[in-house]
Amino acid sequence: MPPPPVALMEELIEEILLRFPPDDPAPLFRAALVCKAWCRLISAAAFRRRFRKIHRTPPLLGLICLGGGTSSLTGFSIEKTQFTPTSTFRLPSAKISNWRVIDALHGRILFRDMVSLGSSGCSEFVVWSPITGGEVRRLPMPCLRSMSWSAALLCASTVCDDHHLDCGYGAFAVVLVATHSNKGLTSVYIYSSEQHVWSEPISNQDWSVQVIGGAGGSTAIVGKTVYFRCVHERTSKLLAHELCKQQLSFVSLPSVGRIDVYDSFALKKADEGKLGLLMVREDAKLSMWSREAAPDGDADWTLQRVFELDKMLPPWVLWYHYKLFAAPSSNDVFVLKVDGLLFTLDLKSGRVTELLLHGWRADKDISHVFPYISFCIPCIVCPKDT
């Protein structure tokens, strides 16, 4: 019996490789090193696009954690950033130890460098695409003294599609919103990677507004609107910035009854182009909400599901204080910090997994967690045939 045609064999190999698990990227990398033909196949844009289309939901690759440590030189307590993997993907923790994660989108990460200062004497933003091997881009930050602020990373590539294949290479933008406590001003700045400058600020004066910073659920992007957490008139709300209209507006949080006290809440992108919201109440109920993307007050929140955390977490976990961390993507996995432990909770399956922190204690050491969610597909420059 004659062997199958070479084209058929390549097609079968591709179908097999396309079904490698996305949450374990190491086998796909090893497959790319088998031979030149497999390297070219896996590194091709067509393969990466099909891989994303088949698996659809990007996996959780790890956690970018900010926590306490002790300086070997001074003995004083310092904060450092460390990557805790939940897959076979690795980030060099030594490189990011002095960076503070702000946001991430489609594999690209926005940090704040806490050591290096720009020409203006202020800190710098760092934008890095570790999966695609992209260069480290440094952005001078606006002077934010006496300001509370938050920032979101946007894709500005004209060739970006639903699979976000080229987001790690193309243009990007950073939307920064800040409130000046001494002036009562809320200002929005937008940085363009193509023009290499920040826009002139768009400001509103309102003494009752304060932006809430942080990472892991502080921002969300739905359509052409960016949402930030804030306090308005002593009430927790969302600050919505419409990119097309360049306007700011407020979105109220859902009311769930006589005790509207939330231990923690996080923003995320929901399905069908809606804004998603996760909220934990003092009675250990986790509620999942969705809302149409329109930032005006006409759209109502819709309760999608309620989880009873005391029945999902291990029985030895005592709930005193919950803290949610979520990535702004449509991934249905988020991180829950409770009783000195970290857990991932899959909203679709309801599966709870305890995370190992490699020597860190979540109750004392970990202050912020950012779930790093992305496809990790090799993009290798294959050697030419000789």
mmCIF file of C-alpha atoms in Angstrom:
data_model
loop_
_atom_site.group_PDB
_atom_site.id
_atom_site.type_symbol
_atom_site.label_atom_id
_atom_site.label_comp_id
_atom_site.label_asym_id
_atom_site.label_seq_id
_atom_site.Cartn_x
_atom_site.Cartn_y
_atom_site.Cartn_z
ATOM 1 C CA MET A 1 0.000 0.000 0.000
ATOM 2 C CA PRO A 2 1.553 3.323 -1.029
ATOM 3 C CA PRO A 3 2.063 6.010 1.655
ATOM 4 C CA PRO A 4 -0.473 8.870 1.797
ATOM 5 C CA PRO A 5 0.324 12.025 -0.154
ATOM 6 C CA VAL A 6 2.562 14.549 1.588
ATOM 7 C CA ALA A 7 -0.169 17.223 1.463
ATOM 8 C CA LEU A 8 -2.579 14.892 3.236
ATOM 9 C CA MET A 9 -0.045 14.118 5.941
ATOM 10 C CA GLU A 10 0.558 17.846 6.560
ATOM 11 C CA GLU A 11 -3.182 18.406 6.792
ATOM 12 C CA LEU A 12 -3.566 15.618 9.353
ATOM 13 C CA ILE A 13 -0.628 16.923 11.382
ATOM 14 C CA GLU A 14 -2.143 20.396 11.423
ATOM 15 C CA GLU A 15 -5.496 19.055 12.632
ATOM 16 C CA ILE A 16 -3.722 17.232 15.468
ATOM 17 C CA LEU A 17 -1.643 20.244 16.485
ATOM 18 C CA LEU A 18 -4.693 22.489 16.443
ATOM 19 C CA ARG A 19 -6.214 20.389 19.215
ATOM 20 C CA PHE A 20 -3.319 20.759 21.632
ATOM 21 C CA PRO A 21 -4.634 22.201 24.934
ATOM 22 C CA PRO A 22 -4.266 26.017 25.039
ATOM 23 C CA ASP A 23 -3.668 26.023 28.805
ATOM 24 C CA ASP A 24 -0.508 23.918 28.327
ATOM 25 C CA PRO A 25 1.543 25.782 25.683
ATOM 26 C CA ALA A 26 4.801 23.859 26.208
ATOM 27 C CA PRO A 27 3.899 20.864 23.945
ATOM 28 C CA LEU A 28 3.089 23.221 21.072
ATOM 29 C CA PHE A 29 6.466 24.911 21.462
ATOM 30 C CA ARG A 30 8.219 21.551 21.501
ATOM 31 C CA ALA A 31 6.323 20.515 18.380
ATOM 32 C CA ALA A 32 7.568 23.641 16.609
ATOM 33 C CA LEU A 33 11.128 22.460 17.220
ATOM 34 C CA VAL A 34 10.638 19.000 15.698
ATOM 35 C CA CYS A 35 11.447 20.057 12.142
ATOM 36 C CA LYS A 36 11.353 23.051 9.786
ATOM 37 C CA ALA A 37 8.031 21.983 8.271
ATOM 38 C CA TRP A 38 6.287 21.878 11.663
ATOM 39 C CA CYS A 39 7.938 25.151 12.683
ATOM 40 C CA ARG A 40 6.622 26.920 9.586
ATOM 41 C CA LEU A 41 3.187 25.378 10.086
ATOM 42 C CA ILE A 42 2.795 26.386 13.744
ATOM 43 C CA SER A 43 4.331 29.848 13.272
ATOM 44 C CA ALA A 44 2.074 30.713 10.348
ATOM 45 C CA ALA A 45 -0.624 33.325 10.864
ATOM 46 C CA ALA A 46 -3.231 30.955 9.417
ATOM 47 C CA PHE A 47 -2.472 28.312 12.089
ATOM 48 C CA ARG A 48 -2.610 30.832 14.925
ATOM 49 C CA ARG A 49 -5.899 32.193 13.647
ATOM 50 C CA ARG A 50 -7.449 28.691 13.404
ATOM 51 C CA PHE A 51 -6.104 27.766 16.849
ATOM 52 C CA ARG A 52 -7.797 30.771 18.419
ATOM 53 C CA LYS A 53 -11.018 30.146 16.497
ATOM 54 C CA ILE A 54 -11.221 26.492 17.580
ATOM 55 C CA HIS A 55 -10.496 27.096 21.259
ATOM 56 C CA ARG A 56 -12.246 30.490 21.387
ATOM 57 C CA THR A 57 -11.633 31.307 25.070
ATOM 58 C CA PRO A 58 -8.052 32.269 25.967
ATOM 59 C CA PRO A 59 -6.674 30.374 28.970
ATOM 60 C CA LEU A 60 -5.366 31.617 32.293
ATOM 61 C CA LEU A 61 -1.567 31.382 31.977
ATOM 62 C CA GLY A 62 -0.652 32.722 35.405
ATOM 63 C CA LEU A 63 -0.972 35.487 37.966
ATOM 64 C CA ILE A 64 1.024 38.700 38.095
ATOM 65 C CA CYS A 65 1.187 39.306 41.850
ATOM 66 C CA LEU A 66 2.258 42.365 43.821
ATOM 67 C CA GLY A 67 3.373 41.566 47.314
ATOM 68 C CA GLY A 68 5.724 42.326 50.155
ATOM 69 C CA GLY A 69 9.328 41.296 50.451
ATOM 70 C CA THR A 70 12.477 42.221 52.358
ATOM 71 C CA SER A 71 15.401 44.089 50.843
ATOM 72 C CA SER A 72 18.676 42.158 51.089
ATOM 73 C CA LEU A 73 20.572 45.470 51.380
ATOM 74 C CA THR A 74 18.529 47.462 53.906
ATOM 75 C CA GLY A 75 16.344 44.830 55.552
ATOM 76 C CA PHE A 76 13.311 47.038 55.049
ATOM 77 C CA SER A 77 10.045 45.749 53.676
ATOM 78 C CA ILE A 78 9.567 46.404 49.961
ATOM 79 C CA GLU A 79 6.967 45.503 47.383
ATOM 80 C CA LYS A 80 7.862 43.440 44.362
ATOM 81 C CA THR A 81 6.062 41.951 41.382
ATOM 82 C CA GLN A 82 6.253 38.232 40.722
ATOM 83 C CA PHE A 83 4.693 35.910 38.185
ATOM 84 C CA THR A 84 3.000 32.806 39.581
ATOM 85 C CA PRO A 85 2.313 30.344 36.734
ATOM 86 C CA THR A 86 -0.880 28.325 36.479
ATOM 87 C CA SER A 87 0.317 26.665 33.253
ATOM 88 C CA THR A 88 3.603 25.789 31.554
ATOM 89 C CA PHE A 89 4.021 29.421 30.463
ATOM 90 C CA ARG A 90 6.650 31.467 32.319
ATOM 91 C CA LEU A 91 7.379 35.166 32.709
ATOM 92 C CA PRO A 92 10.807 36.333 33.971
ATOM 93 C CA SER A 93 9.982 37.617 37.471
ATOM 94 C CA ALA A 94 13.401 39.279 37.766
ATOM 95 C CA LYS A 95 12.571 41.523 34.815
ATOM 96 C CA ILE A 96 9.223 42.683 36.191
ATOM 97 C CA SER A 97 10.046 42.829 39.926
ATOM 98 C CA ASN A 98 10.117 46.654 39.950
ATOM 99 C CA TRP A 99 7.140 47.022 37.609
ATOM 100 C CA ARG A 100 3.545 47.277 38.821
ATOM 101 C CA VAL A 101 0.955 45.725 36.541
ATOM 102 C CA ILE A 102 -1.858 48.091 35.571
ATOM 103 C CA ASP A 103 -3.709 46.296 32.764
ATOM 104 C CA ALA A 104 -3.339 43.660 30.062
ATOM 105 C CA LEU A 105 -5.067 43.007 26.763
ATOM 106 C CA HIS A 106 -4.610 40.193 24.214
ATOM 107 C CA GLY A 107 -1.214 39.207 25.626
ATOM 108 C CA ARG A 108 0.148 42.748 25.873
ATOM 109 C CA ILE A 109 0.778 44.068 29.417
ATOM 110 C CA LEU A 110 0.785 47.609 30.794
ATOM 111 C CA PHE A 111 3.121 48.183 33.749
ATOM 112 C CA ARG A 112 4.260 51.163 35.775
ATOM 113 C CA ASP A 113 8.010 51.298 36.403
ATOM 114 C CA MET A 114 8.482 52.251 40.050
ATOM 115 C CA VAL A 115 12.262 52.796 39.770
ATOM 116 C CA SER A 116 13.040 54.444 36.455
ATOM 117 C CA LEU A 117 11.984 58.071 36.032
ATOM 118 C CA GLY A 118 11.306 59.831 32.758
ATOM 119 C CA SER A 119 12.705 63.171 31.654
ATOM 120 C CA SER A 120 9.913 64.980 33.559
ATOM 121 C CA GLY A 121 10.907 63.327 36.830
ATOM 122 C CA CYS A 122 7.735 61.207 36.912
ATOM 123 C CA SER A 123 7.331 57.447 36.639
ATOM 124 C CA GLU A 124 7.060 55.721 33.288
ATOM 125 C CA PHE A 125 4.576 53.266 31.829
ATOM 126 C CA VAL A 126 6.001 50.101 30.292
ATOM 127 C CA VAL A 127 4.132 48.229 27.552
ATOM 128 C CA TRP A 128 5.374 44.716 26.793
ATOM 129 C CA SER A 129 4.168 41.805 24.649
ATOM 130 C CA PRO A 130 6.104 38.841 26.112
ATOM 131 C CA ILE A 131 4.373 36.134 24.071
ATOM 132 C CA THR A 132 5.142 37.663 20.679
ATOM 133 C CA GLY A 133 8.638 38.687 21.733
ATOM 134 C CA GLY A 134 7.753 42.322 21.202
ATOM 135 C CA GLU A 135 9.994 45.143 22.301
ATOM 136 C CA VAL A 136 9.567 46.918 25.616
ATOM 137 C CA ARG A 137 7.961 50.299 24.990
ATOM 138 C CA ARG A 138 8.387 53.055 27.577
ATOM 139 C CA LEU A 139 5.794 55.810 27.856
ATOM 140 C CA PRO A 140 6.325 59.020 29.831
ATOM 141 C CA MET A 141 3.498 59.403 32.327
ATOM 142 C CA PRO A 142 1.686 62.707 32.829
ATOM 143 C CA CYS A 143 2.552 64.342 36.115
ATOM 144 C CA LEU A 144 0.006 62.871 38.544
ATOM 145 C CA ARG A 145 1.017 64.379 41.859
ATOM 146 C CA SER A 146 -1.927 64.736 44.288
ATOM 147 C CA MET A 147 -4.047 62.627 41.933
ATOM 148 C CA SER A 148 -5.794 59.286 42.136
ATOM 149 C CA TRP A 149 -5.778 57.560 38.781
ATOM 150 C CA SER A 150 -6.405 54.420 36.757
ATOM 151 C CA ALA A 151 -5.450 53.365 33.240
ATOM 152 C CA ALA A 152 -6.603 50.939 30.553
ATOM 153 C CA LEU A 153 -4.770 49.404 27.596
ATOM 154 C CA LEU A 154 -6.534 49.448 24.208
ATOM 155 C CA CYS A 155 -5.821 47.857 20.839
ATOM 156 C CA ALA A 156 -5.531 50.514 18.115
ATOM 157 C CA SER A 157 -4.526 48.242 15.247
ATOM 158 C CA THR A 158 -6.560 48.759 12.074
ATOM 159 C CA VAL A 159 -6.146 45.073 11.153
ATOM 160 C CA CYS A 160 -7.407 43.738 14.483
ATOM 161 C CA ASP A 161 -10.229 41.204 14.155
ATOM 162 C CA ASP A 162 -12.273 39.069 16.538
ATOM 163 C CA HIS A 163 -9.333 36.689 16.990
ATOM 164 C CA HIS A 164 -6.900 39.493 17.943
ATOM 165 C CA LEU A 165 -4.132 37.774 16.013
ATOM 166 C CA ASP A 166 -1.976 40.840 15.455
ATOM 167 C CA CYS A 167 -2.743 42.807 18.633
ATOM 168 C CA GLY A 168 0.674 42.031 20.096
ATOM 169 C CA TYR A 169 2.389 43.646 17.114
ATOM 170 C CA GLY A 170 0.095 46.500 16.087
ATOM 171 C CA ALA A 171 -0.672 49.932 17.425
ATOM 172 C CA PHE A 172 -2.041 50.451 20.907
ATOM 173 C CA ALA A 173 -3.440 53.223 23.060
ATOM 174 C CA VAL A 174 -3.521 53.921 26.789
ATOM 175 C CA VAL A 175 -6.500 55.687 28.352
ATOM 176 C CA LEU A 176 -5.661 57.309 31.684
ATOM 177 C CA VAL A 177 -8.264 58.926 33.933
ATOM 178 C CA ALA A 178 -7.234 60.918 37.004
ATOM 179 C CA THR A 179 -8.910 63.052 39.667
ATOM 180 C CA HIS A 180 -7.110 66.008 41.215
ATOM 181 C CA SER A 181 -8.260 66.197 44.821
ATOM 182 C CA ASN A 182 -7.112 69.816 45.276
ATOM 183 C CA LYS A 183 -8.871 71.117 42.169
ATOM 184 C CA GLY A 184 -11.917 68.874 41.886
ATOM 185 C CA LEU A 185 -10.989 67.990 38.308
ATOM 186 C CA THR A 186 -11.424 64.631 36.585
ATOM 187 C CA SER A 187 -9.255 64.447 33.471
ATOM 188 C CA VAL A 188 -8.815 61.887 30.693
ATOM 189 C CA TYR A 189 -5.553 61.508 28.774
ATOM 190 C CA ILE A 190 -5.050 59.196 25.770
ATOM 191 C CA TYR A 191 -1.646 58.003 24.575
ATOM 192 C CA SER A 192 -1.166 56.902 20.960
ATOM 193 C CA SER A 193 1.687 54.516 20.146
ATOM 194 C CA GLU A 194 1.645 55.792 16.570
ATOM 195 C CA GLN A 195 1.992 59.469 17.473
ATOM 196 C CA HIS A 196 4.105 58.847 20.624
ATOM 197 C CA VAL A 197 2.325 61.598 22.567
ATOM 198 C CA TRP A 198 -0.435 62.078 25.108
ATOM 199 C CA SER A 199 -3.526 63.964 24.028
ATOM 200 C CA GLU A 200 -4.624 67.180 25.657
ATOM 201 C CA PRO A 201 -6.733 66.301 28.711
ATOM 202 C CA ILE A 202 -10.517 66.348 28.631
ATOM 203 C CA SER A 203 -11.610 67.586 32.059
ATOM 204 C CA ASN A 204 -14.800 67.855 34.094
ATOM 205 C CA GLN A 205 -15.026 69.656 37.419
ATOM 206 C CA ASP A 206 -16.823 67.738 40.120
ATOM 207 C CA TRP A 207 -15.561 67.742 43.704
ATOM 208 C CA SER A 208 -17.479 64.544 44.528
ATOM 209 C CA VAL A 209 -15.519 62.261 42.142
ATOM 210 C CA GLN A 210 -12.532 60.095 42.994
ATOM 211 C CA VAL A 211 -11.100 57.462 40.671
ATOM 212 C CA ILE A 212 -10.204 54.114 42.239
ATOM 213 C CA GLY A 213 -6.928 52.704 40.950
ATOM 214 C CA GLY A 214 -5.528 49.210 41.152
ATOM 215 C CA ALA A 215 -5.284 46.187 38.888
ATOM 216 C CA GLY A 216 -7.335 43.089 38.261
ATOM 217 C CA GLY A 217 -10.885 44.243 37.657
ATOM 218 C CA SER A 218 -10.606 48.029 37.922
ATOM 219 C CA THR A 219 -11.293 48.662 34.227
ATOM 220 C CA ALA A 220 -13.224 47.138 31.335
ATOM 221 C CA ILE A 221 -13.541 47.905 27.627
ATOM 222 C CA VAL A 222 -16.792 47.222 25.815
ATOM 223 C CA GLY A 223 -17.126 48.489 22.271
ATOM 224 C CA LYS A 224 -15.893 52.077 22.170
ATOM 225 C CA THR A 225 -16.417 52.733 25.868
ATOM 226 C CA VAL A 226 -13.877 52.350 28.674
ATOM 227 C CA TYR A 227 -15.161 51.857 32.222
ATOM 228 C CA PHE A 228 -13.295 52.721 35.426
ATOM 229 C CA ARG A 229 -14.167 52.233 39.079
ATOM 230 C CA CYS A 230 -14.806 55.431 40.998
ATOM 231 C CA VAL A 231 -16.598 57.007 43.944
ATOM 232 C CA HIS A 232 -19.208 59.641 43.054
ATOM 233 C CA GLU A 233 -21.177 61.468 45.726
ATOM 234 C CA ARG A 234 -19.881 58.984 48.324
ATOM 235 C CA THR A 235 -21.255 56.044 46.350
ATOM 236 C CA SER A 236 -19.333 53.426 44.392
ATOM 237 C CA LYS A 237 -20.032 53.861 40.693
ATOM 238 C CA LEU A 238 -18.459 53.367 37.285
ATOM 239 C CA LEU A 239 -16.950 56.192 35.279
ATOM 240 C CA ALA A 240 -17.562 55.647 31.551
ATOM 241 C CA HIS A 241 -15.483 57.352 28.872
ATOM 242 C CA GLU A 242 -16.839 57.214 25.323
ATOM 243 C CA LEU A 243 -13.899 57.245 22.934
ATOM 244 C CA CYS A 244 -15.884 58.470 19.925
ATOM 245 C CA LYS A 245 -17.722 61.299 21.681
ATOM 246 C CA GLN A 246 -14.902 62.031 24.160
ATOM 247 C CA GLN A 247 -17.439 62.307 26.956
ATOM 248 C CA LEU A 248 -17.539 61.204 30.590
ATOM 249 C CA SER A 249 -20.616 59.838 32.353
ATOM 250 C CA PHE A 250 -21.480 57.791 35.435
ATOM 251 C CA VAL A 251 -23.035 54.347 35.696
ATOM 252 C CA SER A 252 -24.704 53.237 38.919
ATOM 253 C CA LEU A 253 -24.087 49.771 40.298
ATOM 254 C CA PRO A 254 -26.986 47.351 40.645
ATOM 255 C CA SER A 255 -29.038 47.486 43.818
ATOM 256 C CA VAL A 256 -29.819 44.096 45.341
ATOM 257 C CA GLY A 257 -31.964 44.918 48.335
ATOM 258 C CA ARG A 258 -31.857 46.438 51.763
ATOM 259 C CA ILE A 259 -28.125 45.774 52.321
ATOM 260 C CA ASP A 260 -26.175 47.079 49.358
ATOM 261 C CA VAL A 261 -22.818 46.445 50.996
ATOM 262 C CA TYR A 262 -20.289 44.787 48.728
ATOM 263 C CA ASP A 263 -17.069 43.331 50.052
ATOM 264 C CA SER A 264 -15.499 43.538 46.609
ATOM 265 C CA PHE A 265 -16.439 43.869 42.967
ATOM 266 C CA ALA A 266 -14.635 43.536 39.638
ATOM 267 C CA LEU A 267 -15.372 44.570 36.074
ATOM 268 C CA LYS A 268 -15.077 42.323 33.051
ATOM 269 C CA LYS A 269 -16.271 42.003 29.492
ATOM 270 C CA ALA A 270 -19.318 39.764 29.216
ATOM 271 C CA ASP A 271 -20.637 37.882 26.207
ATOM 272 C CA GLU A 272 -22.483 39.561 23.340
ATOM 273 C CA GLY A 273 -20.681 42.869 23.761
ATOM 274 C CA LYS A 274 -22.022 43.584 27.246
ATOM 275 C CA LEU A 275 -20.389 44.943 30.361
ATOM 276 C CA GLY A 276 -19.902 42.328 33.076
ATOM 277 C CA LEU A 277 -19.771 42.826 36.822
ATOM 278 C CA LEU A 278 -18.863 40.432 39.625
ATOM 279 C CA MET A 279 -19.895 41.380 43.147
ATOM 280 C CA VAL A 280 -19.347 39.680 46.507
ATOM 281 C CA ARG A 281 -21.726 40.549 49.337
ATOM 282 C CA GLU A 282 -21.092 40.222 53.034
ATOM 283 C CA ASP A 283 -23.339 37.143 53.128
ATOM 284 C CA ALA A 284 -20.858 35.214 50.907
ATOM 285 C CA LYS A 285 -23.033 35.507 47.805
ATOM 286 C CA LEU A 286 -21.247 36.134 44.515
ATOM 287 C CA SER A 287 -23.541 37.711 41.942
ATOM 288 C CA MET A 288 -22.776 37.990 38.240
ATOM 289 C CA TRP A 289 -24.388 40.872 36.332
ATOM 290 C CA SER A 290 -24.398 42.106 32.752
ATOM 291 C CA ARG A 291 -25.362 45.405 31.152
ATOM 292 C CA GLU A 292 -25.644 46.799 27.656
ATOM 293 C CA ALA A 293 -22.593 48.738 26.521
ATOM 294 C CA ALA A 294 -24.410 52.110 26.347
ATOM 295 C CA PRO A 295 -23.068 54.271 29.183
ATOM 296 C CA ASP A 296 -26.284 56.278 29.605
ATOM 297 C CA GLY A 297 -28.642 55.671 32.490
ATOM 298 C CA ASP A 298 -31.356 53.973 30.423
ATOM 299 C CA ALA A 299 -29.712 50.536 30.352
ATOM 300 C CA ASP A 300 -30.458 48.287 33.321
ATOM 301 C CA TRP A 301 -28.320 45.659 34.959
ATOM 302 C CA THR A 302 -29.432 42.054 34.517
ATOM 303 C CA LEU A 303 -28.645 39.449 37.144
ATOM 304 C CA GLN A 304 -27.184 36.422 35.369
ATOM 305 C CA ARG A 305 -26.298 34.068 38.172
ATOM 306 C CA VAL A 306 -25.676 33.824 41.922
ATOM 307 C CA PHE A 307 -22.996 31.619 43.496
ATOM 308 C CA GLU A 308 -22.956 30.562 47.150
ATOM 309 C CA LEU A 309 -19.254 30.764 47.970
ATOM 310 C CA ASP A 310 -19.558 29.032 51.338
ATOM 311 C CA LYS A 311 -20.749 25.909 49.496
ATOM 312 C CA MET A 312 -18.098 26.087 46.752
ATOM 313 C CA LEU A 313 -14.968 26.742 48.799
ATOM 314 C CA PRO A 314 -13.309 24.021 50.917
ATOM 315 C CA PRO A 315 -14.945 23.580 54.341
ATOM 316 C CA TRP A 316 -11.813 24.671 56.231
ATOM 317 C CA VAL A 317 -11.884 28.126 54.644
ATOM 318 C CA LEU A 318 -13.323 30.703 57.022
ATOM 319 C CA TRP A 319 -14.735 33.701 55.190
ATOM 320 C CA TYR A 320 -13.972 37.022 56.767
ATOM 321 C CA HIS A 321 -13.113 39.186 53.796
ATOM 322 C CA TYR A 322 -13.303 38.464 50.094
ATOM 323 C CA LYS A 323 -11.350 40.244 47.391
ATOM 324 C CA LEU A 324 -11.976 39.716 43.689
ATOM 325 C CA PHE A 325 -9.454 39.949 40.875
ATOM 326 C CA ALA A 326 -10.587 39.574 37.268
ATOM 327 C CA ALA A 327 -9.039 40.207 33.869
ATOM 328 C CA PRO A 328 -11.010 42.575 31.616
ATOM 329 C CA SER A 329 -11.399 39.911 28.918
ATOM 330 C CA SER A 330 -14.421 37.680 28.357
ATOM 331 C CA ASN A 331 -12.690 34.788 30.105
ATOM 332 C CA ASP A 332 -14.938 33.299 32.795
ATOM 333 C CA VAL A 333 -12.139 32.590 35.283
ATOM 334 C CA PHE A 334 -11.415 34.989 38.119
ATOM 335 C CA VAL A 335 -9.291 34.928 41.262
ATOM 336 C CA LEU A 336 -10.720 35.091 44.776
ATOM 337 C CA LYS A 337 -8.626 35.990 47.811
ATOM 338 C CA VAL A 338 -10.093 34.809 51.098
ATOM 339 C CA ASP A 339 -8.758 33.783 54.503
ATOM 340 C CA GLY A 340 -5.128 34.088 53.405
ATOM 341 C CA LEU A 341 -5.608 31.853 50.362
ATOM 342 C CA LEU A 342 -6.036 32.365 46.625
ATOM 343 C CA PHE A 343 -8.531 30.403 44.528
ATOM 344 C CA THR A 344 -9.545 30.433 40.889
ATOM 345 C CA LEU A 345 -13.241 30.050 40.174
ATOM 346 C CA ASP A 346 -14.517 29.051 36.750
ATOM 347 C CA LEU A 347 -17.918 30.659 36.313
ATOM 348 C CA LYS A 348 -19.017 28.188 33.640
ATOM 349 C CA SER A 349 -18.137 24.942 35.380
ATOM 350 C CA GLY A 350 -18.202 26.170 38.982
ATOM 351 C CA ARG A 351 -14.822 24.524 39.557
ATOM 352 C CA VAL A 352 -12.702 25.965 42.377
ATOM 353 C CA THR A 353 -8.926 25.482 42.417
ATOM 354 C CA GLU A 354 -6.557 26.530 45.191
ATOM 355 C CA LEU A 355 -3.398 28.259 43.951
ATOM 356 C CA LEU A 356 0.138 27.739 45.197
ATOM 357 C CA LEU A 357 2.066 30.950 45.749
ATOM 358 C CA HIS A 358 5.674 29.665 45.984
ATOM 359 C CA GLY A 359 6.403 30.955 49.480
ATOM 360 C CA TRP A 360 4.084 33.971 49.541
ATOM 361 C CA ARG A 361 1.228 34.230 52.012
ATOM 362 C CA ALA A 362 -1.881 35.730 50.473
ATOM 363 C CA ASP A 363 -3.102 37.227 53.742
ATOM 364 C CA LYS A 364 0.034 39.281 54.464
ATOM 365 C CA ASP A 365 2.175 39.343 51.337
ATOM 366 C CA ILE A 366 -0.179 39.608 48.355
ATOM 367 C CA SER A 367 -1.864 42.984 47.869
ATOM 368 C CA HIS A 368 -2.837 42.826 44.172
ATOM 369 C CA VAL A 369 -3.326 39.995 41.699
ATOM 370 C CA PHE A 370 -3.755 40.345 37.956
ATOM 371 C CA PRO A 371 -4.856 37.203 36.057
ATOM 372 C CA TYR A 372 -2.783 36.970 32.870
ATOM 373 C CA ILE A 373 -5.103 35.521 30.230
ATOM 374 C CA SER A 374 -3.945 34.965 26.662
ATOM 375 C CA PHE A 375 -3.303 32.412 23.967
ATOM 376 C CA CYS A 376 0.357 31.406 23.834
ATOM 377 C CA ILE A 377 1.227 30.191 20.331
ATOM 378 C CA PRO A 378 4.825 30.017 19.047
ATOM 379 C CA CYS A 379 5.852 32.695 16.601
ATOM 380 C CA ILE A 380 9.310 31.509 15.627
ATOM 381 C CA VAL A 381 11.470 32.685 12.750
ATOM 382 C CA CYS A 382 12.116 29.343 11.089
ATOM 383 C CA PRO A 383 15.502 28.666 9.494
ATOM 384 C CA LYS A 384 15.575 28.616 5.727
ATOM 385 C CA ASP A 385 16.105 25.387 3.827
ATOM 386 C CA THR A 386 19.692 24.899 2.664
#
